[in-house]
GROMACS .gro file of C-alpha atoms in nm:
model
  476
    1MET     CA    1   3.270   0.112   0.010
    2SER     CA    2   3.651   0.111  -0.039
    3ASN     CA    3   3.657  -0.044  -0.379
    4MET     CA    4   3.459   0.192  -0.598
    5LEU     CA    5   3.418   0.144  -0.977
    6ASN     CA    6   3.580   0.418  -1.186
    7PRO     CA    7   3.295   0.574  -1.421
    8ASP     CA    8   3.579   0.681  -1.651
    9ALA     CA    9   3.742   0.338  -1.686
   10ILE     CA   10   3.750   0.126  -2.003
   11PHE     CA   11   3.610  -0.227  -1.952
   12SER     CA   12   3.732  -0.526  -2.154
   13ASN     CA   13   3.547  -0.830  -2.303
   14ASN     CA   14   3.856  -0.956  -2.477
   15GLU     CA   15   4.231  -0.911  -2.427
   16MET     CA   16   4.361  -0.625  -2.644
   17SER     CA   17   4.687  -0.425  -2.641
   18LEU     CA   18   4.680  -0.069  -2.782
   19SER     CA   19   5.029  -0.116  -2.880
   20ASP     CA   20   4.900  -0.326  -3.161
   21ILE     CA   21   4.655  -0.067  -3.287
   22GLU     CA   22   4.791   0.159  -3.567
   23ILE     CA   23   4.461   0.286  -3.698
   24TYR     CA   24   4.165   0.441  -3.511
   25GLY     CA   25   3.819   0.468  -3.668
   26PHE     CA   26   3.518   0.659  -3.528
   27ASP     CA   27   3.150   0.686  -3.581
   28TYR     CA   28   3.008   1.052  -3.544
   29ASP     CA   29   2.682   1.062  -3.355
   30TYR     CA   30   2.720   0.957  -2.975
   31THR     CA   31   3.081   0.872  -3.033
   32LEU     CA   32   3.270   1.193  -3.127
   33VAL     CA   33   2.973   1.411  -3.050
   34PHE     CA   34   2.731   1.397  -2.779
   35TYR     CA   35   2.392   1.558  -2.763
   36SER     CA   36   2.202   1.741  -2.505
   37LYS     CA   37   1.860   1.635  -2.354
   38HIS     CA   38   1.681   1.862  -2.590
   39LEU     CA   39   1.763   1.644  -2.898
   40HIS     CA   40   1.527   1.354  -2.803
   41THR     CA   41   1.254   1.604  -2.725
   42LEU     CA   42   1.297   1.751  -3.075
   43ILE     CA   43   1.284   1.408  -3.238
   44PHE     CA   44   0.981   1.302  -3.040
   45ASN     CA   45   0.785   1.618  -3.118
   46ALA     CA   46   0.887   1.623  -3.488
   47ALA     CA   47   0.780   1.255  -3.526
   48ARG     CA   48   0.451   1.313  -3.330
   49ASP     CA   49   0.368   1.609  -3.571
   50LEU     CA   50   0.443   1.385  -3.879
   51LEU     CA   51   0.203   1.118  -3.746
   52ILE     CA   52  -0.064   1.379  -3.726
   53ASN     CA   53   0.003   1.567  -4.042
   54GLU     CA   54   0.109   1.297  -4.275
   55HIS     CA   55  -0.035   0.975  -4.123
   56ARG     CA   56  -0.368   1.147  -4.014
   57TYR     CA   57  -0.340   1.042  -3.635
   58PRO     CA   58  -0.560   1.222  -3.397
   59ALA     CA   59  -0.438   1.565  -3.301
   60GLU     CA   60  -0.494   1.486  -2.935
   61ILE     CA   61  -0.175   1.288  -2.919
   62ARG     CA   62  -0.006   1.619  -2.898
   63LYS     CA   63  -0.100   1.628  -2.530
   64TYR     CA   64   0.182   1.358  -2.467
   65ASP     CA   65   0.523   1.502  -2.413
   66TYR     CA   66   0.861   1.327  -2.421
   67ASP     CA   67   0.954   1.168  -2.088
   68PRO     CA   68   1.325   1.095  -2.079
   69ASN     CA   69   1.286   0.876  -1.789
   70PHE     CA   70   1.051   0.620  -1.943
   71ALA     CA   71   1.253   0.388  -2.171
   72ILE     CA   72   1.603   0.246  -2.171
   73ARG     CA   73   1.810   0.116  -2.471
   74GLY     CA   74   1.810  -0.259  -2.566
   75LEU     CA   75   1.438  -0.309  -2.497
   76HIS     CA   76   1.232  -0.544  -2.731
   77TYR     CA   77   0.899  -0.441  -2.882
   78ASP     CA   78   0.646  -0.714  -2.976
   79VAL     CA   79   0.502  -0.564  -3.300
   80HIS     CA   80   0.189  -0.775  -3.305
   81ARG     CA   81   0.090  -0.719  -2.935
   82ALA     CA   82   0.216  -0.379  -2.891
   83LEU     CA   83   0.416  -0.445  -2.597
   84LEU     CA   84   0.746  -0.305  -2.493
   85MET     CA   85   0.972  -0.536  -2.259
   86LYS     CA   86   1.311  -0.618  -2.124
   87ILE     CA   87   1.455  -0.957  -2.231
   88ASP     CA   88   1.761  -1.123  -2.078
   89ALA     CA   89   2.037  -1.299  -2.253
   90PHE     CA   90   1.846  -1.631  -2.252
   91HIS     CA   91   1.534  -1.489  -2.424
   92TYR     CA   92   1.336  -1.477  -2.097
   93ILE     CA   93   1.114  -1.172  -2.035
   94GLN     CA   94   1.184  -0.994  -1.713
   95LEU     CA   95   0.835  -0.993  -1.541
   96GLY     CA   96   0.740  -0.645  -1.422
   97THR     CA   97   0.901  -0.476  -1.710
   98VAL     CA   98   0.627  -0.547  -1.985
   99TYR     CA   99   0.443  -0.231  -2.082
  100ARG     CA  100   0.134  -0.183  -2.297
  101GLY     CA  101   0.117   0.189  -2.357
  102LEU     CA  102   0.237   0.350  -2.048
  103SER     CA  103   0.099   0.085  -1.807
  104VAL     CA  104   0.275  -0.226  -1.690
  105VAL     CA  105   0.119  -0.564  -1.778
  106PRO     CA  106   0.042  -0.796  -1.483
  107ASP     CA  107   0.271  -1.105  -1.470
  108GLU     CA  108  -0.011  -1.343  -1.509
  109GLU     CA  109  -0.123  -1.190  -1.824
  110VAL     CA  110   0.220  -1.193  -1.973
  111ILE     CA  111   0.280  -1.570  -1.881
  112ALA     CA  112  -0.059  -1.644  -2.039
  113MET     CA  113   0.020  -1.469  -2.359
  114TYR     CA  114   0.366  -1.621  -2.401
  115ASP     CA  115   0.296  -1.957  -2.233
  116GLY     CA  116   0.554  -1.873  -1.979
  117SER     CA  117   0.811  -1.589  -2.002
  118HIS     CA  118   1.040  -1.736  -2.277
  119VAL     CA  119   1.041  -1.592  -2.619
  120PRO     CA  120   1.126  -1.848  -2.899
  121LEU     CA  121   1.427  -1.795  -3.127
  122GLU     CA  122   1.196  -1.769  -3.440
  123GLN     CA  123   1.017  -1.480  -3.285
  124MET     CA  124   1.319  -1.289  -3.193
  125SER     CA  125   1.436  -1.001  -3.410
  126ASP     CA  126   1.691  -1.070  -3.695
  127PHE     CA  127   2.066  -1.010  -3.676
  128TYR     CA  128   2.041  -0.631  -3.671
  129GLY     CA  129   1.759  -0.606  -3.416
  130LYS     CA  130   1.493  -0.562  -3.681
  131SER     CA  131   1.149  -0.715  -3.693
  132SER     CA  132   1.143  -0.880  -4.034
  133GLN     CA  133   1.069  -1.202  -4.227
  134GLY     CA  134   0.818  -1.319  -3.970
  135ASN     CA  135   1.004  -1.198  -3.655
  136THR     CA  136   0.758  -1.038  -3.426
  137MET     CA  137   1.024  -0.860  -3.198
  138LYS     CA  138   1.206  -0.541  -3.273
  139GLN     CA  139   1.503  -0.452  -3.049
  140PHE     CA  140   1.576  -0.094  -2.994
  141MET     CA  141   1.974  -0.067  -2.988
  142ASP     CA  142   2.025   0.288  -3.101
  143ILE     CA  143   2.029   0.592  -2.856
  144PHE     CA  144   1.810   0.779  -3.118
  145SER     CA  145   1.547   0.503  -3.046
  146LEU     CA  146   1.459   0.633  -2.710
  147PRO     CA  147   1.210   0.886  -2.851
  148GLU     CA  148   1.073   0.624  -3.077
  149MET     CA  149   0.995   0.370  -2.804
  150THR     CA  150   0.849   0.668  -2.592
  151LEU     CA  151   0.624   0.767  -2.889
  152LEU     CA  152   0.496   0.422  -2.965
  153SER     CA  153   0.400   0.379  -2.602
  154CYS     CA  154   0.224   0.718  -2.580
  155VAL     CA  155   0.015   0.655  -2.904
  156ASN     CA  156  -0.063   0.299  -2.787
  157GLU     CA  157  -0.172   0.461  -2.446
  158TYR     CA  158  -0.393   0.713  -2.636
  159PHE     CA  159  -0.569   0.436  -2.836
  160LEU     CA  160  -0.627   0.218  -2.532
  161LYS     CA  161  -0.755   0.494  -2.303
  162ASN     CA  162  -1.002   0.603  -2.566
  163ASN     CA  163  -1.100   0.251  -2.672
  164ILE     CA  164  -1.008   0.297  -3.024
  165ASP     CA  165  -0.965  -0.014  -3.230
  166TYR     CA  166  -0.640  -0.008  -3.414
  167GLU     CA  167  -0.392  -0.241  -3.590
  168PRO     CA  168  -0.061  -0.251  -3.378
  169VAL     CA  169   0.148  -0.350  -3.687
  170HIS     CA  170   0.038  -0.030  -3.872
  171LEU     CA  171   0.110   0.182  -3.574
  172TYR     CA  172   0.467   0.038  -3.546
  173LYS     CA  173   0.535   0.096  -3.910
  174ASP     CA  174   0.387   0.456  -3.903
  175VAL     CA  175   0.592   0.555  -3.600
  176LYS     CA  176   0.916   0.379  -3.744
  177ASP     CA  177   0.861   0.583  -4.071
  178SER     CA  178   0.801   0.912  -3.883
  179ILE     CA  179   1.110   0.871  -3.683
  180ARG     CA  180   1.300   0.787  -4.000
  181ASP     CA  181   1.165   1.094  -4.184
  182VAL     CA  182   1.284   1.320  -3.895
  183HIS     CA  183   1.636   1.219  -4.004
  184ILE     CA  184   1.592   1.171  -4.383
  185LYS     CA  185   1.386   1.496  -4.435
  186GLY     CA  186   1.659   1.674  -4.271
  187ILE     CA  187   1.444   1.802  -3.972
  188MET     CA  188   1.679   1.699  -3.708
  189TYR     CA  189   1.994   1.818  -3.893
  190ARG     CA  190   1.856   2.149  -3.967
  191ALA     CA  191   1.743   2.215  -3.610
  192ILE     CA  192   2.075   2.132  -3.469
  193GLU     CA  193   2.279   2.323  -3.723
  194ALA     CA  194   2.056   2.628  -3.645
  195ASP     CA  195   2.130   2.619  -3.276
  196ILE     CA  196   2.437   2.398  -3.207
  197GLU     CA  197   2.504   2.518  -2.865
  198LYS     CA  198   2.158   2.412  -2.757
  199TYR     CA  199   2.182   2.056  -2.901
  200ILE     CA  200   2.551   1.963  -2.893
  201CYS     CA  201   2.741   1.919  -2.572
  202TYR     CA  202   3.078   2.084  -2.623
  203ALA     CA  203   3.358   1.874  -2.512
  204GLU     CA  204   3.711   1.977  -2.518
  205GLN     CA  205   3.817   1.624  -2.448
  206THR     CA  206   3.721   1.507  -2.795
  207ARG     CA  207   3.988   1.710  -2.955
  208ALA     CA  208   4.223   1.614  -2.679
  209VAL     CA  209   4.164   1.260  -2.758
  210LEU     CA  210   4.221   1.295  -3.135
  211ALA     CA  211   4.538   1.516  -3.053
  212LYS     CA  212   4.692   1.248  -2.851
  213LEU     CA  213   4.641   0.984  -3.096
  214ALA     CA  214   4.792   1.211  -3.370
  215ASP     CA  215   5.081   1.292  -3.151
  216HIS     CA  216   5.167   0.918  -3.118
  217GLY     CA  217   5.154   0.874  -3.502
  218LYS     CA  218   4.818   0.691  -3.513
  219LYS     CA  219   4.607   0.710  -3.843
  220MET     CA  220   4.243   0.821  -3.787
  221PHE     CA  221   3.930   0.797  -4.003
  222LEU     CA  222   3.563   0.874  -3.967
  223ILE     CA  223   3.283   0.677  -4.112
  224THR     CA  224   2.928   0.814  -4.031
  225ASN     CA  225   2.578   0.786  -4.175
  226SER     CA  226   2.516   1.169  -4.114
  227PRO     CA  227   2.553   1.416  -4.401
  228SER     CA  228   2.861   1.621  -4.479
  229SER     CA  229   2.755   1.973  -4.373
  230PHE     CA  230   2.602   1.853  -4.059
  231VAL     CA  231   2.917   1.667  -3.958
  232ASP     CA  232   3.130   1.955  -4.071
  233LYS     CA  233   2.952   2.210  -3.855
  234GLY     CA  234   2.949   1.976  -3.560
  235MET     CA  235   3.311   1.901  -3.577
  236ARG     CA  236   3.399   2.261  -3.613
  237PHE     CA  237   3.223   2.327  -3.294
  238ILE     CA  238   3.369   2.055  -3.090
  239VAL     CA  239   3.713   2.011  -3.242
  240GLY     CA  240   3.781   2.323  -3.452
  241LYS     CA  241   3.787   2.450  -3.803
  242ASP     CA  242   4.093   2.243  -3.884
  243TRP     CA  243   3.922   1.905  -3.763
  244ARG     CA  244   3.973   1.738  -4.103
  245ASP     CA  245   4.360   1.777  -4.068
  246LEU     CA  246   4.333   1.520  -3.783
  247PHE     CA  247   4.186   1.249  -4.006
  248ASP     CA  248   4.327   1.056  -4.289
  249VAL     CA  249   3.987   0.953  -4.419
  250VAL     CA  250   3.641   1.095  -4.378
  251ILE     CA  251   3.330   0.920  -4.524
  252VAL     CA  252   2.977   1.054  -4.482
  253GLN     CA  253   2.632   0.895  -4.553
  254ALA     CA  254   2.788   0.561  -4.548
  255ASP     CA  255   2.464   0.377  -4.493
  256LYS     CA  256   2.598   0.151  -4.218
  257PRO     CA  257   2.556  -0.152  -4.174
  258ASN     CA  258   2.528  -0.187  -4.556
  259PHE     CA  259   2.860  -0.016  -4.591
  260PHE     CA  260   3.022  -0.314  -4.434
  261ASN     CA  261   2.841  -0.571  -4.661
  262ASP     CA  262   2.757  -0.416  -5.013
  263LYS     CA  263   3.053  -0.429  -5.242
  264ARG     CA  264   2.883  -0.238  -5.524
  265ARG     CA  265   2.864   0.113  -5.420
  266PRO     CA  266   3.174   0.324  -5.527
  267PHE     CA  267   3.294   0.627  -5.332
  268ARG     CA  268   3.210   0.983  -5.442
  269LYS     CA  269   3.403   1.291  -5.352
  270VAL     CA  270   3.219   1.574  -5.197
  271ASN     CA  271   3.366   1.928  -5.274
  272GLU     CA  272   3.372   2.235  -5.042
  273ARG     CA  273   3.021   2.331  -5.146
  274GLY     CA  274   2.877   1.996  -5.076
  275VAL     CA  275   2.838   1.908  -5.440
  276LEU     CA  276   2.895   1.543  -5.541
  277LEU     CA  277   3.172   1.485  -5.805
  278TRP     CA  278   3.173   1.221  -6.066
  279ASP     CA  279   3.551   1.156  -6.071
  280LYS     CA  280   3.648   0.791  -6.021
  281ILE     CA  281   3.817   0.755  -5.689
  282HIS     CA  282   4.168   0.592  -5.709
  283LYS     CA  283   4.291   0.707  -5.361
  284LEU     CA  284   4.125   0.828  -5.051
  285GLN     CA  285   4.295   1.154  -4.979
  286LYS     CA  286   4.348   1.338  -4.647
  287GLY     CA  287   4.138   1.649  -4.612
  288GLN     CA  288   3.881   1.537  -4.860
  289ILE     CA  289   3.519   1.418  -4.777
  290TYR     CA  290   3.378   1.113  -4.945
  291LYS     CA  291   3.024   0.977  -4.961
  292GLN     CA  292   2.875   0.629  -4.983
  293GLY     CA  293   3.136   0.367  -5.075
  294ASN     CA  294   3.182   0.030  -4.911
  295LEU     CA  295   3.426  -0.137  -4.677
  296TYR     CA  296   3.579  -0.369  -4.940
  297GLU     CA  297   3.678  -0.070  -5.171
  298PHE     CA  298   3.798   0.114  -4.843
  299LEU     CA  299   4.029  -0.175  -4.754
  300LYS     CA  300   4.154  -0.188  -5.114
  301LEU     CA  301   4.227   0.177  -5.115
  302THR     CA  302   4.392   0.210  -4.785
  303GLY     CA  303   4.534  -0.122  -4.707
  304TRP     CA  304   4.412  -0.111  -4.344
  305ARG     CA  305   4.318  -0.460  -4.246
  306GLY     CA  306   4.281  -0.688  -3.952
  307SER     CA  307   4.353  -0.645  -3.571
  308LYS     CA  308   4.574  -0.327  -3.625
  309VAL     CA  309   4.244  -0.117  -3.667
  310LEU     CA  310   4.027  -0.021  -3.371
  311TYR     CA  311   3.675   0.118  -3.455
  312PHE     CA  312   3.447   0.289  -3.204
  313GLY     CA  313   3.077   0.324  -3.233
  314ASP     CA  314   2.768   0.342  -3.008
  315HIS     CA  315   2.543   0.114  -3.215
  316ILE     CA  316   2.622  -0.252  -3.129
  317TYR     CA  317   2.483  -0.393  -3.443
  318SER     CA  318   2.533  -0.112  -3.717
  319ASP     CA  319   2.878  -0.012  -3.605
  320LEU     CA  320   3.051  -0.310  -3.454
  321ALA     CA  321   2.899  -0.644  -3.535
  322ASP     CA  322   3.019  -0.698  -3.894
  323LEU     CA  323   3.371  -0.539  -3.825
  324THR     CA  324   3.443  -0.795  -3.568
  325LEU     CA  325   3.272  -1.113  -3.720
  326LYS     CA  326   3.377  -1.066  -4.081
  327HIS     CA  327   3.672  -0.825  -4.097
  328GLY     CA  328   3.861  -0.902  -3.786
  329TRP     CA  329   3.884  -0.535  -3.676
  330ARG     CA  330   3.910  -0.461  -3.295
  331THR     CA  331   3.606  -0.280  -3.184
  332GLY     CA  332   3.514  -0.032  -2.898
  333ALA     CA  333   3.162   0.053  -2.792
  334ILE     CA  334   3.065   0.386  -2.653
  335ILE     CA  335   2.792   0.330  -2.392
  336PRO     CA  336   2.709   0.669  -2.242
  337GLU     CA  337   2.457   0.514  -1.994
  338LEU     CA  338   2.762   0.340  -1.838
  339ARG     CA  339   2.884   0.643  -1.646
  340SER     CA  340   2.553   0.713  -1.470
  341GLU     CA  341   2.492   0.333  -1.390
  342ILE     CA  342   2.838   0.310  -1.220
  343LYS     CA  343   2.785   0.615  -1.014
  344ILE     CA  344   2.456   0.460  -0.885
  345MET     CA  345   2.641   0.130  -0.812
  346ASN     CA  346   2.896   0.323  -0.617
  347THR     CA  347   2.640   0.453  -0.368
  348GLU     CA  348   2.618   0.310  -0.011
  349LYS     CA  349   2.244   0.237  -0.048
  350TYR     CA  350   2.290   0.035  -0.367
  351ILE     CA  351   2.592  -0.150  -0.218
  352GLN     CA  352   2.382  -0.237   0.102
  353THR     CA  353   2.079  -0.345  -0.110
  354MET     CA  354   2.281  -0.581  -0.324
  355THR     CA  355   2.465  -0.727  -0.039
  356TRP     CA  356   2.154  -0.816   0.139
  357LEU     CA  357   1.991  -0.937  -0.180
  358GLN     CA  358   2.273  -1.183  -0.251
  359THR     CA  359   2.260  -1.283   0.114
  360LEU     CA  360   1.896  -1.364   0.098
  361THR     CA  361   1.940  -1.550  -0.220
  362GLY     CA  362   2.215  -1.772  -0.055
  363LEU     CA  363   1.984  -1.819   0.246
  364LEU     CA  364   1.708  -1.936   0.031
  365GLU     CA  365   1.939  -2.172  -0.157
  366HIS     CA  366   2.102  -2.329   0.151
  367MET     CA  367   1.785  -2.362   0.365
  368GLN     CA  368   1.540  -2.490   0.131
  369VAL     CA  369   1.621  -2.846   0.232
  370HIS     CA  370   1.431  -2.783   0.558
  371ARG     CA  371   1.071  -2.917   0.504
  372ASP     CA  372   0.907  -2.842   0.849
  373PRO     CA  373   0.621  -2.584   0.849
  374ASP     CA  374   0.809  -2.318   1.044
  375SER     CA  375   1.110  -2.328   0.807
  376GLN     CA  376   0.884  -2.310   0.499
  377MET     CA  377   0.703  -2.012   0.645
  378ILE     CA  378   1.031  -1.836   0.694
  379LEU     CA  379   1.134  -1.924   0.348
  380GLU     CA  380   0.816  -1.781   0.198
  381GLU     CA  381   0.884  -1.444   0.392
  382TRP     CA  382   1.241  -1.440   0.248
  383LYS     CA  383   1.108  -1.502  -0.104
  384LYS     CA  384   0.867  -1.220  -0.060
  385GLU     CA  385   1.143  -0.992   0.075
  386ARG     CA  386   1.374  -1.097  -0.213
  387LYS     CA  387   1.107  -0.997  -0.471
  388GLU     CA  388   1.070  -0.656  -0.294
  389MET     CA  389   1.449  -0.610  -0.278
  390ARG     CA  390   1.471  -0.686  -0.675
  391GLU     CA  391   1.214  -0.417  -0.739
  392MET     CA  392   1.412  -0.181  -0.522
  393ASN     CA  393   1.717  -0.263  -0.718
  394ARG     CA  394   1.552  -0.211  -1.050
  395ASN     CA  395   1.430   0.141  -0.935
  396PHE     CA  396   1.788   0.245  -0.864
  397PHE     CA  397   1.836   0.279  -1.240
  398ASN     CA  398   1.505   0.322  -1.421
  399ALA     CA  399   1.154   0.289  -1.258
  400GLN     CA  400   1.011   0.089  -1.543
  401PHE     CA  401   1.286  -0.133  -1.682
  402GLY     CA  402   1.584  -0.120  -1.442
  403SER     CA  403   1.952  -0.141  -1.558
  404LEU     CA  404   2.065  -0.144  -1.912
  405PHE     CA  405   2.306  -0.437  -1.834
  406ARG     CA  406   2.104  -0.672  -1.605
  407THR     CA  407   1.771  -0.843  -1.546
  408ASP     CA  408   1.729  -0.966  -1.203
  409GLU     CA  409   2.032  -1.202  -1.197
  410ASN     CA  410   2.102  -1.255  -1.566
  411PRO     CA  411   2.260  -1.018  -1.824
  412THR     CA  412   2.035  -0.845  -2.057
  413TYR     CA  413   2.013  -0.933  -2.414
  414PHE     CA  414   2.182  -0.600  -2.481
  415LEU     CA  415   2.481  -0.708  -2.268
  416ARG     CA  416   2.497  -1.035  -2.445
  417ARG     CA  417   2.544  -0.857  -2.779
  418LEU     CA  418   2.783  -0.602  -2.635
  419SER     CA  419   2.996  -0.883  -2.502
  420ARG     CA  420   3.009  -1.052  -2.827
  421PHE     CA  421   3.074  -0.752  -3.055
  422ALA     CA  422   3.285  -0.514  -2.847
  423ASP     CA  423   3.643  -0.601  -2.749
  424ILE     CA  424   3.626  -0.293  -2.502
  425TYR     CA  425   3.357  -0.060  -2.377
  426MET     CA  426   3.340   0.271  -2.213
  427ALA     CA  427   3.113   0.570  -2.129
  428SER     CA  428   3.296   0.823  -2.375
  429LEU     CA  429   3.607   0.852  -2.582
  430SER     CA  430   3.748   1.078  -2.313
  431CYS     CA  431   3.812   0.754  -2.109
  432LEU     CA  432   4.104   0.694  -2.359
  433LEU     CA  433   4.294   0.990  -2.195
  434ASN     CA  434   4.344   0.785  -1.883
  435TYR     CA  435   4.545   0.516  -2.065
  436GLU     CA  436   4.874   0.517  -2.225
  437PRO     CA  437   4.895   0.424  -2.610
  438ASP     CA  438   5.071   0.084  -2.520
  439TYR     CA  439   4.808  -0.015  -2.250
  440THR     CA  440   4.681  -0.370  -2.256
  441PHE     CA  441   4.329  -0.435  -2.153
  442TYR     CA  442   4.264  -0.766  -1.976
  443PRO     CA  443   3.921  -0.899  -1.918
  444ARG     CA  444   3.832  -0.978  -1.561
  445ARG     CA  445   3.815  -1.353  -1.476
  446THR     CA  446   3.465  -1.382  -1.336
  447PRO     CA  447   3.358  -1.711  -1.164
  448LEU     CA  448   3.165  -1.944  -1.378
  449GLN     CA  449   2.878  -2.116  -1.219
  450HIS     CA  450   3.083  -2.436  -1.131
  451GLU     CA  451   3.367  -2.206  -0.981
  452LEU     CA  452   3.289  -2.124  -0.621
  453PRO     CA  453   3.240  -1.739  -0.571
  454GLY     CA  454   3.392  -1.582  -0.282
  455TRP     CA  455   3.081  -1.473  -0.103
  456SER     CA  456   2.943  -1.819  -0.123
  457ASP     CA  457   3.247  -1.959   0.028
  458GLN     CA  458   3.185  -1.733   0.351
  459LEU     CA  459   2.848  -1.885   0.374
  460CYS     CA  460   2.970  -2.247   0.380
  461THR     CA  461   3.009  -2.294   0.743
  462GLY     CA  462   2.800  -2.502   0.985
  463THR     CA  463   2.457  -2.569   0.842
  464PHE     CA  464   2.519  -2.346   0.537
  465ARG     CA  465   2.634  -2.630   0.312
  466ILE     CA  466   2.569  -2.571  -0.041
  467PRO     CA  467   2.467  -2.863  -0.268
  468PHE     CA  468   2.757  -2.861  -0.507
  469LEU     CA  469   3.012  -2.918  -0.251
  470GLN     CA  470   3.103  -3.262  -0.147
  471GLU     CA  471   2.955  -3.209   0.204
  472THR     CA  472   2.589  -3.142   0.157
  473VAL     CA  473   2.279  -3.133   0.382
  474GLN     CA  474   2.121  -3.471   0.384
  475VAL     CA  475   1.744  -3.449   0.299
  476LYS     CA  476   1.544  -3.683   0.505
   0.00000   0.00000   0.00000
């Protein structure tokens, strides 16, 4: 218990020194601003009403309320089978986490449907997690997707419970369109602007982070998909009416990830009344707000290129992937769930459970060479206990799907993409206040499978000889 993880720490996938960073960029939603638990309920209820009023779904689905504890980010949805599930970094489904509606699907049924638990590459979602061009899986990577997953599951549950024949593909599209319309039609934006204190979590530390960077001479910019008036009111609330003085460039309704790839759309200036101007943009001026545009024009007008730029966002695909793969920017992922998961990992009960689970796994590995009936009986008891311990470990985080970052032993598909597209990751921007502006982040050297972990070394005494050491137990 003496070596607790710090929930306010910044974790590194790639070595990076802040002394090399001259320009800091930010997304808006769930990066500069965080929302209260009421927002997801609002999105769920509004999308549910759109399903009923515009897509003619049964009014009885109103009996389903938003459950904030049902889904986690990073899950995959099989569009044709109407199944929500957790998949690991190697495309294997974590058994026990496959849900049809609000009910778990038995392992045997999952194995029969997928001829095992592996999902072939051609069935996985495309680069941005979407189900398209024959892909049957959609990955939900956005924090805003939590109400979408829950609504999908609730409507599926209603149809199943009432023996209603329906086409899963149509349901998926209708729910997706309804969630989209909550944003596009301005339902969410109007509700938040009307009651900012209810929906936005006020955080003095956001301004403190921006002020610290400004004091050290760093340039800053904002690129968001949200509209101008919405961003302005939110930033006035959390930062102050002079918030634009802190940013060198502000871009709204950028349409990420298209912003990073489409070279055709020019910038448009937005005046104080929110009216779009037709002027040709020759320079991105401080204090002004711009709409649309594209990254190539942005780079041309600012000259900000390469590894001296660090951009923060919460969406692994839309915010970070293209920047690190195509443009050489450094990237920081904001993962709000990280703080709560670390706090769980610091509890005595979790540490004890994980220690015993690892010990059981080590015992099973080392003792499986014993073939006599008594030993085999003990091994079966250990396997049963190990399965129970795995379920207990999952329940520490989320009763249905477990941790955002792990399946049983393997990293999740979510973590695989996070590791690839984010140089650093943290729970919130406030974590930057704990580090000096010339701090260097070093990734931890974690043991590879052929490098002996320390805990296994302690087991390698007497009969506990593991197979990949020179001295091994001889199987007779």
